[in-house]
Amino acid sequence: MGNLSIVTIVIIVANVLISYKGFNDYNFFDTYKFHVGGIKRGEKFRMFSSGFLHVDTQHLLFNMLTLYFFADIVIQDLGTLSFLFVYIGSLLLGSLLSLYFHKDEYHYSAVGASGAVTGILYSAILLRPEMSLYMFFVPIPIPAYVFGIGYLLYSIYGMKNKVGNIGHDAHFGGAIGGYLITLFLATWLFKTNLLMIGLLAIPIVLLFVLKRMNKI
């Protein structure tokens, strides 16, 4: 069993155990979920602990499967410690962006590893933009960079129109984390994948332009 398997399994096991504790113990869930009011009271740990809680088994399974499929790429290209840096950094940036967008909504709450997992996904896309991804119900492969840009544009749409009970801002924050941290760790990408770096930056810039214009 390689380092990747150990690290991935530890993260998955932590998510499963903590999530199932939350499924069966509402007080535990309520204490450690992302909650704007709680964070403003000084409970900053919620910005980290919420990333290991999930709403239900389906939510947990989707996040852990995504992590399983893309963790390998990041570990192979960056190493185990850098993988953890991307995972934790993306989790926290996802929480920070959620707090930024919902800072005036005292009762806003959220849970899930989506920010961290989306950061790993975006790190993998940045490292291997030539790879193809398959989506549910779409039988043809989609270039990774096309998926990345499209996903962030959809997240902007979701944030603007409050689509579904989904933390689009946490996903977007996680993607920004994966993007920025990977570029910090893998500076060679500026020589090998400069065009892709620029393309993947477009929806990130667009988000903050729209926010500044009060369109979101």
mmCIF file of C-alpha atoms in Angstrom:
data_model
loop_
_atom_site.group_PDB
_atom_site.id
_atom_site.type_symbol
_atom_site.label_atom_id
_atom_site.label_comp_id
_atom_site.label_asym_id
_atom_site.label_seq_id
_atom_site.Cartn_x
_atom_site.Cartn_y
_atom_site.Cartn_z
ATOM 1 C CA MET A 1 0.000 0.000 0.000
ATOM 2 C CA GLY A 2 1.552 3.314 -1.112
ATOM 3 C CA ASN A 3 1.485 6.667 0.565
ATOM 4 C CA LEU A 4 -1.383 7.784 -1.631
ATOM 5 C CA SER A 5 -3.601 4.934 -0.512
ATOM 6 C CA ILE A 6 -2.818 5.571 3.150
ATOM 7 C CA VAL A 7 -3.475 9.314 2.950
ATOM 8 C CA THR A 8 -6.634 8.902 0.920
ATOM 9 C CA ILE A 9 -7.972 6.167 3.190
ATOM 10 C CA VAL A 10 -7.252 8.211 6.338
ATOM 11 C CA ILE A 11 -9.161 11.201 4.937
ATOM 12 C CA ILE A 12 -12.060 9.038 3.755
ATOM 13 C CA VAL A 13 -12.259 7.175 7.077
ATOM 14 C CA ALA A 14 -12.213 10.491 8.992
ATOM 15 C CA ASN A 15 -15.050 11.819 6.819
ATOM 16 C CA VAL A 16 -17.091 8.625 7.211
ATOM 17 C CA LEU A 17 -16.664 8.360 10.990
ATOM 18 C CA ILE A 18 -17.298 12.046 11.709
ATOM 19 C CA SER A 19 -20.219 12.231 9.263
ATOM 20 C CA TYR A 20 -21.900 9.155 10.740
ATOM 21 C CA LYS A 21 -21.438 10.583 14.210
ATOM 22 C CA GLY A 22 -23.227 13.685 12.935
ATOM 23 C CA PHE A 23 -26.015 11.621 11.351
ATOM 24 C CA ASN A 24 -26.847 10.118 14.734
ATOM 25 C CA ASP A 25 -26.047 13.008 17.081
ATOM 26 C CA TYR A 26 -27.732 16.307 16.257
ATOM 27 C CA ASN A 27 -25.903 18.197 19.019
ATOM 28 C CA PHE A 28 -22.549 17.065 17.595
ATOM 29 C CA PHE A 29 -23.643 18.044 14.087
ATOM 30 C CA ASP A 30 -24.922 21.419 15.274
ATOM 31 C CA THR A 31 -21.736 22.153 17.234
ATOM 32 C CA TYR A 32 -19.313 21.514 14.374
ATOM 33 C CA LYS A 33 -21.198 22.597 11.236
ATOM 34 C CA PHE A 34 -20.362 25.811 9.371
ATOM 35 C CA HIS A 35 -22.590 28.443 10.941
ATOM 36 C CA VAL A 36 -22.123 32.159 10.360
ATOM 37 C CA GLY A 37 -23.450 33.141 13.784
ATOM 38 C CA GLY A 38 -21.211 30.645 15.552
ATOM 39 C CA ILE A 39 -18.141 31.744 13.598
ATOM 40 C CA LYS A 40 -18.873 35.384 14.406
ATOM 41 C CA ARG A 41 -19.059 34.418 18.082
ATOM 42 C CA GLY A 42 -15.469 33.212 17.788
ATOM 43 C CA GLU A 43 -16.007 29.541 16.931
ATOM 44 C CA LYS A 44 -13.532 29.589 14.043
ATOM 45 C CA PHE A 45 -13.021 25.803 14.280
ATOM 46 C CA ARG A 46 -16.345 25.426 12.442
ATOM 47 C CA MET A 47 -14.637 26.560 9.239
ATOM 48 C CA PHE A 48 -12.507 23.400 9.407
ATOM 49 C CA SER A 49 -14.703 20.865 11.218
ATOM 50 C CA SER A 50 -17.659 21.413 8.877
ATOM 51 C CA GLY A 51 -15.552 19.924 6.086
ATOM 52 C CA PHE A 52 -15.832 16.484 7.699
ATOM 53 C CA LEU A 53 -19.610 16.507 8.186
ATOM 54 C CA HIS A 54 -22.212 15.624 5.560
ATOM 55 C CA VAL A 55 -25.972 15.903 5.229
ATOM 56 C CA ASP A 56 -26.540 12.260 4.319
ATOM 57 C CA THR A 57 -24.891 9.126 2.934
ATOM 58 C CA GLN A 58 -25.366 10.190 -0.699
ATOM 59 C CA HIS A 59 -23.648 13.525 -0.056
ATOM 60 C CA LEU A 60 -20.774 11.736 1.683
ATOM 61 C CA LEU A 61 -20.436 9.066 -1.020
ATOM 62 C CA PHE A 62 -20.327 11.571 -3.886
ATOM 63 C CA ASN A 63 -17.572 13.612 -2.238
ATOM 64 C CA MET A 64 -15.472 10.619 -1.262
ATOM 65 C CA LEU A 65 -15.735 9.022 -4.722
ATOM 66 C CA THR A 66 -14.599 12.267 -6.340
ATOM 67 C CA LEU A 67 -11.684 12.455 -3.931
ATOM 68 C CA TYR A 68 -10.750 8.840 -4.624
ATOM 69 C CA PHE A 69 -10.653 9.368 -8.400
ATOM 70 C CA PHE A 70 -8.516 12.533 -8.383
ATOM 71 C CA ALA A 71 -6.293 12.250 -5.298
ATOM 72 C CA ASP A 72 -3.914 9.946 -7.174
ATOM 73 C CA ILE A 73 -3.055 12.562 -9.800
ATOM 74 C CA VAL A 74 -2.217 15.259 -7.254
ATOM 75 C CA ILE A 75 -0.105 12.925 -5.123
ATOM 76 C CA GLN A 76 1.809 11.596 -8.122
ATOM 77 C CA ASP A 77 2.633 15.084 -9.407
ATOM 78 C CA LEU A 78 3.068 17.034 -6.148
ATOM 79 C CA GLY A 79 3.688 14.505 -3.366
ATOM 80 C CA THR A 80 1.815 13.575 -0.211
ATOM 81 C CA LEU A 81 2.491 16.684 1.882
ATOM 82 C CA SER A 82 1.560 19.002 -0.976
ATOM 83 C CA PHE A 83 -1.623 17.005 -1.513
ATOM 84 C CA LEU A 84 -2.571 17.602 2.130
ATOM 85 C CA PHE A 85 -1.714 21.284 1.759
ATOM 86 C CA VAL A 86 -4.057 21.524 -1.245
ATOM 87 C CA TYR A 87 -6.822 19.576 0.529
ATOM 88 C CA ILE A 88 -6.781 21.546 3.790
ATOM 89 C CA GLY A 89 -6.112 24.888 2.099
ATOM 90 C CA SER A 90 -9.030 24.356 -0.288
ATOM 91 C CA LEU A 91 -11.312 23.366 2.582
ATOM 92 C CA LEU A 92 -10.479 26.591 4.428
ATOM 93 C CA LEU A 93 -10.724 28.808 1.336
ATOM 94 C CA GLY A 94 -14.119 27.276 0.597
ATOM 95 C CA SER A 95 -15.243 28.219 4.093
ATOM 96 C CA LEU A 96 -13.748 31.700 3.771
ATOM 97 C CA LEU A 97 -15.580 32.379 0.513
ATOM 98 C CA SER A 98 -18.831 31.124 2.066
ATOM 99 C CA LEU A 99 -18.305 33.464 5.004
ATOM 100 C CA TYR A 100 -17.535 36.342 2.620
ATOM 101 C CA PHE A 101 -20.780 35.817 0.681
ATOM 102 C CA HIS A 102 -22.996 35.062 3.695
ATOM 103 C CA LYS A 103 -21.443 37.255 6.398
ATOM 104 C CA ASP A 104 -24.724 39.104 6.941
ATOM 105 C CA GLU A 105 -26.829 35.915 7.131
ATOM 106 C CA TYR A 106 -26.502 35.023 10.821
ATOM 107 C CA HIS A 107 -28.344 31.712 10.511
ATOM 108 C CA TYR A 108 -26.624 30.466 7.333
ATOM 109 C CA SER A 109 -25.115 27.010 7.797
ATOM 110 C CA ALA A 110 -23.436 24.385 5.620
ATOM 111 C CA VAL A 111 -21.483 21.135 5.794
ATOM 112 C CA GLY A 112 -19.460 18.925 3.478
ATOM 113 C CA ALA A 113 -16.016 18.175 2.105
ATOM 114 C CA SER A 114 -16.997 19.698 -1.236
ATOM 115 C CA GLY A 115 -14.623 22.668 -0.949
ATOM 116 C CA ALA A 116 -11.638 20.427 -0.191
ATOM 117 C CA VAL A 117 -12.589 17.864 -2.826
ATOM 118 C CA THR A 118 -13.219 20.506 -5.485
ATOM 119 C CA GLY A 119 -9.771 21.900 -4.689
ATOM 120 C CA ILE A 120 -8.232 18.476 -5.364
ATOM 121 C CA LEU A 121 -10.258 18.197 -8.579
ATOM 122 C CA TYR A 122 -9.031 21.600 -9.794
ATOM 123 C CA SER A 123 -5.478 20.825 -8.823
ATOM 124 C CA ALA A 124 -5.721 17.658 -10.937
ATOM 125 C CA ILE A 125 -7.195 19.609 -13.867
ATOM 126 C CA LEU A 126 -4.388 22.161 -13.671
ATOM 127 C CA LEU A 127 -1.752 19.426 -13.520
ATOM 128 C CA ARG A 128 -3.322 17.286 -16.252
ATOM 129 C CA PRO A 129 -5.515 19.576 -18.412
ATOM 130 C CA GLU A 130 -5.256 17.106 -21.280
ATOM 131 C CA MET A 131 -7.106 14.360 -19.394
ATOM 132 C CA SER A 132 -10.750 13.635 -20.175
ATOM 133 C CA LEU A 133 -13.586 13.408 -17.680
ATOM 134 C CA TYR A 134 -16.838 11.473 -17.959
ATOM 135 C CA MET A 135 -20.002 12.919 -16.480
ATOM 136 C CA PHE A 136 -23.088 11.021 -15.368
ATOM 137 C CA PHE A 137 -25.550 10.624 -18.257
ATOM 138 C CA VAL A 138 -22.994 12.071 -20.729
ATOM 139 C CA PRO A 139 -21.419 9.193 -22.692
ATOM 140 C CA ILE A 140 -18.680 11.261 -24.346
ATOM 141 C CA PRO A 141 -15.409 12.395 -22.718
ATOM 142 C CA ILE A 142 -15.086 16.081 -21.781
ATOM 143 C CA PRO A 143 -11.642 17.754 -21.781
ATOM 144 C CA ALA A 144 -10.686 18.508 -18.183
ATOM 145 C CA TYR A 145 -10.140 22.222 -18.731
ATOM 146 C CA VAL A 146 -13.544 22.575 -20.458
ATOM 147 C CA PHE A 147 -15.196 20.873 -17.505
ATOM 148 C CA GLY A 148 -13.290 23.119 -15.078
ATOM 149 C CA ILE A 149 -14.342 26.349 -16.746
ATOM 150 C CA GLY A 150 -17.924 25.143 -17.226
ATOM 151 C CA TYR A 151 -18.227 24.003 -13.622
ATOM 152 C CA LEU A 152 -17.101 27.362 -12.240
ATOM 153 C CA LEU A 153 -19.450 29.227 -14.578
ATOM 154 C CA TYR A 154 -22.284 26.989 -13.362
ATOM 155 C CA SER A 155 -21.256 27.707 -9.766
ATOM 156 C CA ILE A 156 -21.514 31.445 -10.457
ATOM 157 C CA TYR A 157 -24.977 30.853 -11.915
ATOM 158 C CA GLY A 158 -25.905 28.760 -8.876
ATOM 159 C CA MET A 159 -24.692 31.443 -6.463
ATOM 160 C CA LYS A 160 -26.534 34.182 -8.327
ATOM 161 C CA ASN A 161 -29.815 32.279 -8.574
ATOM 162 C CA LYS A 162 -29.531 30.231 -5.357
ATOM 163 C CA VAL A 163 -29.920 26.982 -7.283
ATOM 164 C CA GLY A 164 -30.624 23.984 -5.054
ATOM 165 C CA ASN A 165 -29.556 23.389 -1.478
ATOM 166 C CA ILE A 166 -25.905 23.470 -2.532
ATOM 167 C CA GLY A 167 -22.969 25.506 -1.202
ATOM 168 C CA HIS A 168 -21.871 26.782 -4.611
ATOM 169 C CA ASP A 169 -19.648 29.381 -2.930
ATOM 170 C CA ALA A 170 -17.781 26.699 -0.959
ATOM 171 C CA HIS A 171 -17.233 24.739 -4.177
ATOM 172 C CA PHE A 172 -15.952 27.863 -5.890
ATOM 173 C CA GLY A 173 -13.709 28.774 -2.952
ATOM 174 C CA GLY A 174 -12.297 25.263 -2.938
ATOM 175 C CA ALA A 175 -11.595 25.505 -6.661
ATOM 176 C CA ILE A 176 -9.765 28.803 -6.119
ATOM 177 C CA GLY A 177 -7.770 27.123 -3.353
ATOM 178 C CA GLY A 178 -6.806 24.200 -5.567
ATOM 179 C CA TYR A 179 -5.898 26.593 -8.380
ATOM 180 C CA LEU A 180 -3.762 29.021 -6.363
ATOM 181 C CA ILE A 181 -2.050 26.491 -4.081
ATOM 182 C CA THR A 182 -1.157 24.236 -7.010
ATOM 183 C CA LEU A 183 0.379 27.161 -8.896
ATOM 184 C CA PHE A 184 2.355 28.071 -5.771
ATOM 185 C CA LEU A 185 3.635 24.511 -5.422
ATOM 186 C CA ALA A 186 4.104 23.725 -9.101
ATOM 187 C CA THR A 187 5.651 26.861 -10.597
ATOM 188 C CA TRP A 188 6.772 24.877 -13.658
ATOM 189 C CA LEU A 189 3.163 25.046 -14.862
ATOM 190 C CA PHE A 190 3.766 28.670 -15.870
ATOM 191 C CA LYS A 191 6.161 27.325 -18.506
ATOM 192 C CA THR A 192 4.226 24.247 -19.585
ATOM 193 C CA ASN A 193 0.544 25.184 -19.185
ATOM 194 C CA LEU A 194 0.361 28.982 -19.277
ATOM 195 C CA LEU A 195 -2.622 29.035 -21.638
ATOM 196 C CA MET A 196 -4.610 26.708 -19.378
ATOM 197 C CA ILE A 197 -3.694 28.788 -16.330
ATOM 198 C CA GLY A 198 -5.161 31.817 -18.090
ATOM 199 C CA LEU A 199 -8.301 30.026 -19.258
ATOM 200 C CA LEU A 200 -9.057 28.577 -15.830
ATOM 201 C CA ALA A 201 -8.596 32.042 -14.286
ATOM 202 C CA ILE A 202 -11.397 33.566 -16.392
ATOM 203 C CA PRO A 203 -14.375 32.421 -14.257
ATOM 204 C CA ILE A 204 -12.471 33.294 -11.056
ATOM 205 C CA VAL A 205 -11.934 36.869 -12.258
ATOM 206 C CA LEU A 206 -15.542 36.994 -13.483
ATOM 207 C CA LEU A 207 -16.871 36.041 -10.051
ATOM 208 C CA PHE A 208 -15.147 38.921 -8.291
ATOM 209 C CA VAL A 209 -16.055 41.389 -11.041
ATOM 210 C CA LEU A 210 -19.718 40.426 -10.662
ATOM 211 C CA LYS A 211 -19.450 40.647 -6.884
ATOM 212 C CA ARG A 212 -17.933 44.102 -7.118
ATOM 213 C CA MET A 213 -20.796 45.127 -9.412
ATOM 214 C CA ASN A 214 -23.285 43.700 -6.874
ATOM 215 C CA LYS A 215 -24.551 41.229 -9.476
ATOM 216 C CA ILE A 216 -24.152 38.333 -7.019
#
